[in-house]
Short mmCIF file of C-alpha atoms and ligand atoms in Angstrom, two decimals:
data_model
loop_
_atom_site.label_atom_id
_atom_site.label_comp_id
_atom_site.label_asym_id
_atom_site.label_seq_id
_atom_site.Cartn_x
_atom_site.Cartn_y
_atom_site.Cartn_z
CA UNK A 1461 -46.47 -35.90 3.74
CA UNK A 1462 -45.57 -39.40 2.63
CA UNK A 1463 -42.42 -40.93 4.13
CA UNK A 1464 -39.55 -41.69 1.71
CA UNK A 1465 -39.23 -45.29 0.59
CA UNK A 1466 -35.89 -46.95 -0.03
CA UNK A 1467 -35.07 -49.34 -2.85
CA UNK A 1468 -31.74 -51.08 -2.27
CA UNK A 1469 -29.60 -52.03 -5.26
CA UNK A 1470 -27.57 -54.99 -3.91
CA UNK A 1471 -24.46 -54.93 -6.07
CA UNK A 1472 -21.89 -56.12 -3.53
CA UNK A 1473 -19.21 -53.49 -2.97
CA UNK A 1474 -21.10 -51.21 -5.39
CA UNK A 1475 -24.44 -51.53 -3.54
CA UNK A 1476 -26.45 -48.37 -2.89
CA UNK A 1477 -29.86 -47.06 -1.89
CA UNK A 1478 -32.37 -45.20 -4.02
CA UNK A 1479 -34.45 -42.99 -1.74
CA UNK A 1480 -37.78 -41.88 -3.15
CA UNK A 1481 -39.93 -39.28 -1.46
CA UNK A 1482 -41.15 -35.72 -1.17
CA UNK A 1483 -38.73 -33.07 0.12
CA UNK A 1484 -35.50 -35.08 -0.24
CA UNK A 1485 -33.54 -32.13 -1.66
CA UNK A 1486 -34.45 -30.07 1.40
CA UNK A 1487 -32.80 -32.75 3.56
CA UNK A 1488 -30.04 -33.76 1.16
CA UNK A 1489 -27.31 -32.67 3.61
CA UNK A 1490 -28.43 -35.17 6.23
CA UNK A 1491 -28.93 -37.90 3.59
CA UNK A 1492 -25.46 -37.38 2.05
CA UNK A 1493 -23.42 -36.64 5.22
CA UNK A 1494 -22.85 -40.33 6.12
CA UNK A 1495 -21.06 -40.83 2.77
CA UNK A 1496 -18.55 -38.03 3.26
CA UNK A 1497 -14.94 -38.44 4.35
CA UNK A 1498 -14.72 -34.67 4.77
CA UNK A 1499 -17.55 -32.08 4.92
CA UNK A 1500 -17.21 -30.88 1.35
CA UNK A 1501 -18.98 -31.68 -1.95
CA UNK A 1502 -19.09 -30.33 -5.48
CA UNK A 1503 -22.33 -30.01 -7.43
CA UNK A 1504 -22.76 -30.11 -11.20
CA UNK A 1505 -26.10 -28.98 -12.60
CA UNK A 1506 -27.61 -27.11 -15.54
CA UNK A 1507 -28.99 -23.59 -15.89
CA UNK A 1508 -32.68 -24.55 -15.79
CA UNK A 1509 -32.35 -26.86 -12.80
CA UNK A 1510 -30.05 -24.43 -10.97
CA UNK A 1511 -32.68 -21.69 -11.19
CA UNK A 1512 -35.18 -23.92 -9.38
CA UNK A 1513 -33.31 -26.32 -7.13
CA UNK A 1514 -29.69 -25.25 -6.54
CA UNK A 1515 -30.36 -22.82 -3.70
CA UNK A 1516 -32.51 -25.31 -1.73
CA UNK A 1517 -29.76 -27.94 -2.19
CA UNK A 1518 -27.05 -25.54 -1.05
CA UNK A 1519 -29.13 -24.58 2.00
CA UNK A 1520 -29.62 -28.26 2.86
CA UNK A 1521 -25.86 -28.87 2.63
CA UNK A 1522 -25.02 -25.73 4.62
CA UNK A 1523 -27.45 -26.81 7.36
CA UNK A 1524 -25.23 -29.87 7.93
CA UNK A 1525 -21.99 -27.84 7.71
CA UNK A 1526 -21.09 -29.29 4.29
CA UNK A 1527 -19.06 -26.86 2.12
CA UNK A 1528 -20.00 -26.83 -1.55
CA UNK A 1529 -19.14 -25.39 -4.92
CA UNK A 1530 -21.26 -25.63 -8.08
CA UNK A 1531 -20.64 -25.84 -11.82
CA UNK A 1532 -23.64 -24.75 -13.91
CA UNK A 1533 -23.66 -26.10 -17.47
CA UNK A 1534 -26.03 -25.18 -20.32
CA UNK A 1535 -29.31 -27.12 -20.36
CA UNK A 1536 -30.07 -29.55 -23.18
CA UNK A 1537 -28.91 -32.72 -24.89
CA UNK A 1538 -25.97 -30.92 -26.56
CA UNK A 1539 -24.32 -30.75 -23.12
CA UNK A 1540 -23.81 -34.53 -23.23
CA UNK A 1541 -20.75 -34.03 -25.44
CA UNK A 1542 -16.93 -34.10 -25.42
CA UNK A 1543 -16.56 -30.30 -24.91
CA UNK A 1544 -18.76 -30.24 -21.81
CA UNK A 1545 -17.25 -33.45 -20.47
CA UNK A 1546 -13.81 -31.82 -20.78
CA UNK A 1547 -15.06 -28.71 -19.04
CA UNK A 1548 -16.65 -30.72 -16.25
CA UNK A 1549 -13.61 -32.95 -15.62
CA UNK A 1550 -11.19 -29.99 -15.68
CA UNK A 1551 -13.43 -28.04 -13.30
CA UNK A 1552 -13.47 -31.01 -10.91
CA UNK A 1553 -9.68 -31.25 -11.10
CA UNK A 1554 -9.31 -27.50 -10.53
CA UNK A 1555 -11.50 -27.92 -7.43
CA UNK A 1556 -9.04 -30.64 -6.32
CA UNK A 1557 -11.74 -33.28 -6.05
CA UNK A 1558 -10.08 -36.37 -4.59
CA UNK A 1559 -11.02 -40.03 -4.86
CA UNK A 1560 -12.67 -40.09 -1.44
CA UNK A 1561 -14.80 -37.04 -2.30
CA UNK A 1562 -18.37 -37.12 -3.62
CA UNK A 1563 -19.69 -35.32 -6.70
CA UNK A 1564 -23.39 -34.42 -6.78
CA UNK A 1565 -25.24 -34.62 -10.11
CA UNK A 1566 -28.30 -32.37 -9.81
CA UNK A 1567 -30.50 -32.56 -12.91
CA UNK A 1568 -32.17 -34.74 -15.48
CA UNK A 1569 -30.76 -37.54 -17.61
CA UNK A 1570 -28.27 -35.32 -19.44
CA UNK A 1571 -26.58 -34.11 -16.25
CA UNK A 1572 -26.74 -37.53 -14.59
CA UNK A 1573 -25.13 -39.28 -17.56
CA UNK A 1574 -22.46 -36.62 -18.12
CA UNK A 1575 -21.52 -36.17 -14.46
CA UNK A 1576 -21.57 -39.92 -13.84
CA UNK A 1577 -19.14 -40.39 -16.73
CA UNK A 1578 -16.93 -37.54 -15.48
CA UNK A 1579 -16.91 -39.25 -12.05
CA UNK A 1580 -16.07 -42.59 -13.68
CA UNK A 1581 -12.96 -41.28 -15.40
CA UNK A 1582 -11.76 -38.69 -12.87
CA UNK A 1583 -8.78 -40.19 -11.03
CA UNK A 1584 -10.03 -43.56 -12.42
CA UNK A 1585 -13.26 -43.24 -10.46
CA UNK A 1586 -14.69 -41.00 -7.76
CA UNK A 1587 -18.02 -41.48 -5.99
CA UNK A 1588 -21.10 -39.60 -7.08
CA UNK A 1589 -24.67 -39.07 -5.92
CA UNK A 1590 -27.56 -38.70 -8.31
CA UNK A 1591 -30.23 -36.10 -7.50
CA UNK A 1592 -32.54 -36.68 -10.48
CA UNK A 1593 -34.98 -33.85 -11.16
CA UNK A 1594 -36.94 -35.25 -14.13
CA UNK A 1595 -39.39 -38.14 -14.08
CA UNK A 1596 -37.29 -39.88 -16.73
CA UNK A 1597 -34.13 -39.60 -14.64
CA UNK A 1598 -35.90 -40.73 -11.45
CA UNK A 1599 -37.32 -43.91 -12.93
CA UNK A 1600 -34.54 -44.82 -15.31
CA UNK A 1601 -31.28 -43.02 -16.00
CA UNK A 1602 -30.21 -42.24 -12.41
CA UNK A 1603 -30.35 -45.93 -11.42
CA UNK A 1604 -28.11 -48.66 -12.77
CA UNK A 1605 -24.80 -46.93 -13.46
CA UNK A 1606 -25.00 -46.27 -17.19
CA UNK A 1607 -23.07 -43.06 -17.79
CA UNK A 1608 -21.82 -41.41 -20.95
CA UNK A 1609 -22.05 -38.85 -23.70
CA UNK A 1610 -23.28 -38.68 -27.29
CA UNK A 1611 -21.17 -38.37 -30.42
CA UNK A 1612 -21.87 -37.43 -34.03
CA UNK A 1613 -22.40 -41.17 -34.70
CA UNK A 1614 -25.26 -41.55 -32.23
CA UNK A 1615 -26.52 -41.37 -28.68
CA UNK A 1616 -24.71 -42.83 -25.67
CA UNK A 1617 -22.01 -44.46 -27.78
CA UNK A 1618 -19.23 -43.34 -25.41
CA UNK A 1619 -19.50 -44.20 -21.74
CA UNK A 1620 -18.86 -46.43 -18.78
CA UNK A 1621 -20.72 -48.39 -16.13
CA UNK A 1622 -20.23 -46.47 -12.89
CA UNK A 1623 -22.76 -46.95 -10.11
CA UNK A 1624 -23.76 -43.98 -7.95
CA UNK A 1625 -23.26 -44.18 -4.18
CA UNK A 1626 -26.77 -42.92 -3.49
CA UNK A 1627 -29.78 -41.72 -5.49
CA UNK A 1628 -32.15 -39.14 -3.98
CA UNK A 1629 -35.32 -39.00 -6.06
CA UNK A 1630 -37.28 -36.04 -4.69
CA UNK A 1631 -40.77 -36.48 -6.10
CA UNK A 1632 -41.79 -32.90 -5.14
CA UNK A 1633 -39.45 -31.44 -7.77
CA UNK A 1634 -41.52 -33.21 -10.45
CA UNK A 1635 -44.21 -30.60 -9.76
CA UNK A 1636 -41.95 -28.00 -11.41
CA UNK A 1637 -41.83 -29.93 -14.71
CA UNK A 1638 -43.85 -28.79 -17.70
CA UNK A 1639 -46.77 -31.00 -18.61
CA UNK A 1640 -44.86 -32.11 -21.71
CA UNK A 1641 -41.69 -33.05 -19.80
CA UNK A 1642 -43.71 -34.95 -17.22
CA UNK A 1643 -45.54 -36.88 -19.93
CA UNK A 1644 -42.29 -37.60 -21.77
CA UNK A 1645 -40.87 -39.10 -18.56
CA UNK A 1646 -44.02 -41.17 -18.27
CA UNK A 1647 -42.89 -42.97 -21.45
CA UNK A 1648 -40.20 -44.62 -19.31
CA UNK A 1649 -42.68 -45.50 -16.52
CA UNK A 1650 -45.13 -47.25 -18.83
CA UNK A 1651 -42.17 -49.11 -20.36
CA UNK A 1652 -41.75 -51.08 -17.10
CA UNK A 1653 -45.31 -52.36 -17.20
CA UNK A 1654 -45.01 -53.24 -20.86
CA UNK A 1655 -41.72 -55.08 -20.54
CA UNK A 1656 -42.25 -57.09 -17.39
CA UNK A 1657 -45.30 -56.41 -15.23
CA UNK A 1658 -48.81 -56.65 -16.70
CA UNK A 1659 -50.36 -55.83 -13.29
CA UNK A 1660 -48.35 -52.60 -13.12
CA UNK A 1661 -49.54 -51.70 -16.62
CA UNK A 1662 -53.15 -52.31 -15.54
CA UNK A 1663 -52.53 -50.17 -12.42
CA UNK A 1664 -51.17 -47.40 -14.66
CA UNK A 1665 -54.22 -47.63 -16.93
CA UNK A 1666 -56.35 -46.75 -13.89
CA UNK A 1667 -54.04 -44.40 -12.00
CA UNK A 1668 -51.58 -42.73 -14.38
CA UNK A 1669 -53.86 -39.79 -15.28
CA UNK A 1670 -53.67 -38.72 -11.60
CA UNK A 1671 -49.89 -39.14 -11.13
CA UNK A 1672 -49.02 -35.54 -11.82
CA UNK A 1673 -51.28 -34.19 -9.07
CA UNK A 1674 -51.21 -36.96 -6.49
CA UNK A 1675 -47.89 -37.30 -4.59
CA UNK A 1676 -48.75 -40.70 -3.13
CA UNK A 1677 -49.54 -42.21 -6.52
CA UNK A 1678 -46.44 -40.53 -7.97
CA UNK A 1679 -44.24 -41.99 -5.26
CA UNK A 1680 -45.76 -45.41 -5.82
CA UNK A 1681 -45.18 -45.25 -9.59
CA UNK A 1682 -41.56 -44.06 -9.21
CA UNK A 1683 -40.78 -46.59 -6.46
CA UNK A 1684 -42.28 -49.49 -8.42
CA UNK A 1685 -40.35 -48.51 -11.56
CA UNK A 1686 -37.11 -48.16 -9.60
CA UNK A 1687 -37.67 -51.51 -7.86
CA UNK A 1688 -38.14 -53.19 -11.24
CA UNK A 1689 -35.02 -51.53 -12.60
CA UNK A 1690 -33.01 -52.42 -9.47
CA UNK A 1691 -34.00 -56.07 -9.88
CA UNK A 1692 -32.95 -56.17 -13.52
CA UNK A 1693 -29.67 -54.31 -12.89
CA UNK A 1694 -28.83 -56.61 -9.98
CA UNK A 1695 -29.31 -59.69 -12.16
CA UNK A 1696 -27.52 -58.22 -15.20
CA UNK A 1697 -25.44 -55.16 -14.33
CA UNK A 1698 -23.51 -54.89 -17.62
CA UNK A 1699 -26.31 -55.84 -20.03
CA UNK A 1700 -25.26 -59.33 -21.04
CA UNK A 1701 -28.92 -60.36 -21.31
CA UNK A 1702 -32.01 -59.30 -19.38
CA UNK A 1703 -31.01 -55.63 -19.01
CA UNK A 1704 -31.49 -55.16 -22.77
CA UNK A 1705 -35.25 -55.41 -22.07
CA UNK A 1706 -35.01 -51.90 -20.60
CA UNK A 1707 -34.44 -50.77 -24.17
CA UNK A 1708 -38.03 -51.58 -25.13
CA UNK A 1709 -39.03 -48.88 -27.60
CA UNK A 1710 -35.50 -47.47 -27.74
CA UNK A 1711 -34.32 -48.83 -31.13
CA UNK A 1712 -37.21 -46.99 -32.77
CA UNK A 1713 -36.98 -44.07 -30.34
CA UNK A 1714 -33.26 -43.39 -30.81
CA UNK A 1715 -33.63 -43.49 -34.61
CA UNK A 1716 -36.52 -41.02 -34.42
CA UNK A 1717 -34.57 -38.76 -32.09
CA UNK A 1718 -31.65 -38.77 -34.49
CA UNK A 1719 -33.95 -38.15 -37.45
CA UNK A 1720 -35.39 -35.11 -35.68
CA UNK A 1721 -31.95 -33.78 -34.70
CA UNK A 1722 -32.42 -34.36 -30.93
CA UNK A 1723 -34.61 -31.28 -31.03
CA UNK A 1724 -37.77 -30.05 -29.41
CA UNK A 1725 -39.71 -31.88 -32.12
CA UNK A 1726 -39.34 -35.10 -30.15
CA UNK A 1727 -38.26 -35.55 -26.52
CA UNK A 1728 -36.50 -38.77 -25.54
CA UNK A 1729 -39.45 -40.16 -23.56
CA UNK A 1730 -41.81 -39.31 -26.41
CA UNK A 1731 -39.56 -41.30 -28.75
CA UNK A 1732 -39.68 -44.18 -26.27
CA UNK A 1733 -43.50 -44.02 -26.13
CA UNK A 1734 -43.79 -44.12 -29.93
CA UNK A 1735 -41.12 -46.83 -29.95
CA UNK A 1736 -43.08 -48.97 -27.44
CA UNK A 1737 -46.21 -48.66 -29.60
CA UNK A 1738 -44.20 -49.64 -32.70
CA UNK A 1739 -42.53 -52.55 -30.89
CA UNK A 1740 -45.97 -53.94 -30.03
CA UNK A 1741 -47.16 -53.36 -33.62
CA UNK A 1742 -44.13 -55.27 -34.87
CA UNK A 1743 -44.64 -58.05 -32.31
CA UNK A 1744 -48.26 -58.50 -33.46
CA UNK A 1745 -47.27 -58.37 -37.14
CA UNK A 1746 -44.65 -61.09 -36.53
CA UNK A 1747 -47.24 -63.21 -34.71
CA UNK A 1748 -45.68 -62.99 -31.23
CA UNK A 1749 -48.64 -61.29 -29.55
CA UNK A 1750 -52.31 -60.75 -30.26
CA UNK A 1751 -53.54 -57.65 -32.11
CA UNK A 1752 -55.33 -56.60 -28.90
CA UNK A 1753 -52.01 -55.82 -27.20
CA UNK A 1754 -50.83 -53.01 -29.54
CA UNK A 1755 -54.38 -51.61 -29.51
CA UNK A 1756 -54.33 -51.47 -25.71
CA UNK A 1757 -50.89 -49.81 -25.68
CA UNK A 1758 -52.01 -47.23 -28.23
CA UNK A 1759 -55.22 -46.51 -26.34
CA UNK A 1760 -53.35 -45.93 -23.07
CA UNK A 1761 -50.74 -43.64 -24.65
CA UNK A 1762 -53.53 -41.68 -26.32
CA UNK A 1763 -55.43 -41.44 -22.99
CA UNK A 1764 -52.27 -39.97 -21.46
CA UNK A 1765 -52.04 -37.41 -24.26
CA UNK A 1766 -48.77 -38.87 -25.47
CA UNK A 1767 -47.47 -39.20 -29.02
CA UNK A 1768 -47.81 -42.79 -30.18
CA UNK A 1769 -47.48 -42.65 -33.96
CA UNK A 1770 -44.92 -41.24 -36.43
CA UNK A 1771 -47.66 -38.90 -37.60
CA UNK A 1772 -47.66 -37.33 -34.09
CA UNK A 1773 -44.15 -35.95 -34.73
CA UNK A 1774 -44.32 -32.45 -36.24
CA UNK A 1775 -42.54 -31.89 -39.55
CA UNK A 1776 -41.18 -34.29 -42.15
CA UNK A 1777 -39.39 -37.53 -41.33
CA UNK A 1778 -36.86 -39.43 -43.47
CA UNK A 1779 -38.27 -42.33 -45.52
CA UNK A 1780 -38.53 -45.86 -44.08
CA UNK A 1781 -35.20 -47.02 -45.52
CA UNK A 1782 -33.40 -44.05 -43.97
CA UNK A 1783 -35.06 -44.66 -40.58
CA UNK A 1784 -34.07 -48.34 -40.70
CA UNK A 1785 -30.50 -47.29 -41.56
CA UNK A 1786 -30.46 -45.07 -38.45
CA UNK A 1787 -31.54 -48.09 -36.38
CA UNK A 1788 -28.34 -49.80 -37.61
CA UNK A 1789 -26.30 -47.53 -35.25
CA UNK A 1790 -28.05 -49.04 -32.24
CA UNK A 1791 -25.74 -50.48 -29.56
CA UNK A 1792 -27.70 -53.74 -29.67
CA UNK A 1793 -26.65 -54.42 -33.29
CA UNK A 1794 -24.62 -57.66 -33.46
CA UNK A 1795 -22.75 -58.56 -36.69
CA UNK A 1796 -24.82 -55.93 -38.49
CA UNK A 1797 -28.10 -57.64 -37.46
CA UNK A 1798 -30.68 -55.37 -35.83
CA UNK A 1799 -31.91 -56.51 -32.43
CA UNK A 1800 -35.30 -55.41 -31.17
CA UNK A 1801 -37.08 -55.79 -27.89
CA UNK A 1802 -40.39 -57.41 -28.83
CA UNK A 1803 -43.22 -58.80 -26.69
CA UNK A 1804 -45.27 -61.97 -26.39
CA UNK A 1805 -47.87 -59.86 -24.62
CA UNK A 1806 -48.12 -56.95 -22.20
CA UNK A 1807 -45.52 -57.56 -19.48
CA UNK A 1808 -43.62 -60.23 -21.42
CA UNK A 1809 -40.81 -58.70 -23.48
CA UNK A 1810 -37.88 -60.52 -25.08
CA UNK A 1811 -34.93 -59.68 -27.33
CA UNK A 1812 -35.18 -60.76 -30.96
CA UNK A 1813 -32.59 -60.69 -33.72
CA UNK A 1814 -35.03 -62.21 -36.19
CA UNK A 1815 -36.61 -58.97 -37.39
CA UNK A 1816 -36.52 -58.60 -41.17
CA UNK A 1817 -36.80 -55.26 -42.94
CA UNK A 1818 -40.09 -56.25 -44.66
CA UNK A 1819 -42.34 -56.28 -41.55
CA UNK A 1820 -40.35 -53.41 -40.09
CA UNK A 1821 -40.97 -51.18 -43.11
CA UNK A 1822 -44.66 -52.18 -43.07
CA UNK A 1823 -45.04 -51.17 -39.42
CA UNK A 1824 -43.32 -47.82 -40.07
CA UNK A 1825 -45.54 -47.17 -43.09
CA UNK A 1826 -48.71 -47.84 -41.08
CA UNK A 1827 -47.55 -45.55 -38.27
CA UNK A 1828 -47.10 -42.56 -40.60
N1 LIG B 1156 -31.77 -47.05 -19.58
C1 LIG B 1156 -31.53 -48.40 -19.83
C2 LIG B 1156 -30.61 -49.03 -18.84
O1 LIG B 1156 -30.26 -48.42 -17.85
O2 LIG B 1156 -30.18 -50.14 -19.04
#
């Protein structure tokens, strides 16, 4: 079995480690014990994850003499909402969680974001540990301290920066994901190559088809993604500049997710994959990169069996004007001007507020 690797996120008094390896849930008690002021934790998870991973986590905690209690929330994006945040915070207060205690978030991006936000506002901030169980959460949402919930107006519009005290990314749990969930998470892995590391993208072109079955390659892909994210977050924790590059594909992706009602028609990572392809189309159309770049992106997404075009989304979509209006809710909008992450080539992304609706509508039309 491969040994865990550690990526340190050096954020001064908010610094923490991301541990990446097989079997980390089975030894979570020993990994978490050094953080504890008293041998007691609370766990928040969802029904699907609890069925697979809660008992092994409890056993690992019990083996180190750590008492625990768990709240199991419904699975799905709808849980990232005011009602479930209220329930979570009140449950933590009923359990008398104190500021020196540690809350464990066991699950994918929904649980990590919700529990991180609950930890941020509980007693003005308690510590939490992320135990991400999806590929998407391991490579992106569990690292960097973005926490929050959705509202009727859009995704992630309510939240706080609150860094975890530790992230345990157990790459064995990824074997329990459906093929579709694994591939959707891969949308966030390929994003790192596209935004800032052409060599990593080339490595993925050769190795990504084997990630699901090969633990060593999987660990390498997760660790490389996390190291890239840690670097960006360390340089720009609160997204004043460079961190916005992590939103490559997300302006398109969020609009498509909203247009499909955050439903099974389009998973977040699938929206990101289509969004990355569209961002490269737009970059080529605006003359920032060569036409070969979007072709290479499309070919790789296709080789991975991922959706890459609007026509890959089942069912009808709103017209171009309506999709562009949905993009107007994006957090990157400044003075009503849309901001996109575009690219000068593979591995060379930048933020642009010069996108006009003409080329945008043309790119959407061609992707239908
Ligand atoms: N998921 C984008 C970020 O953490 O900034």
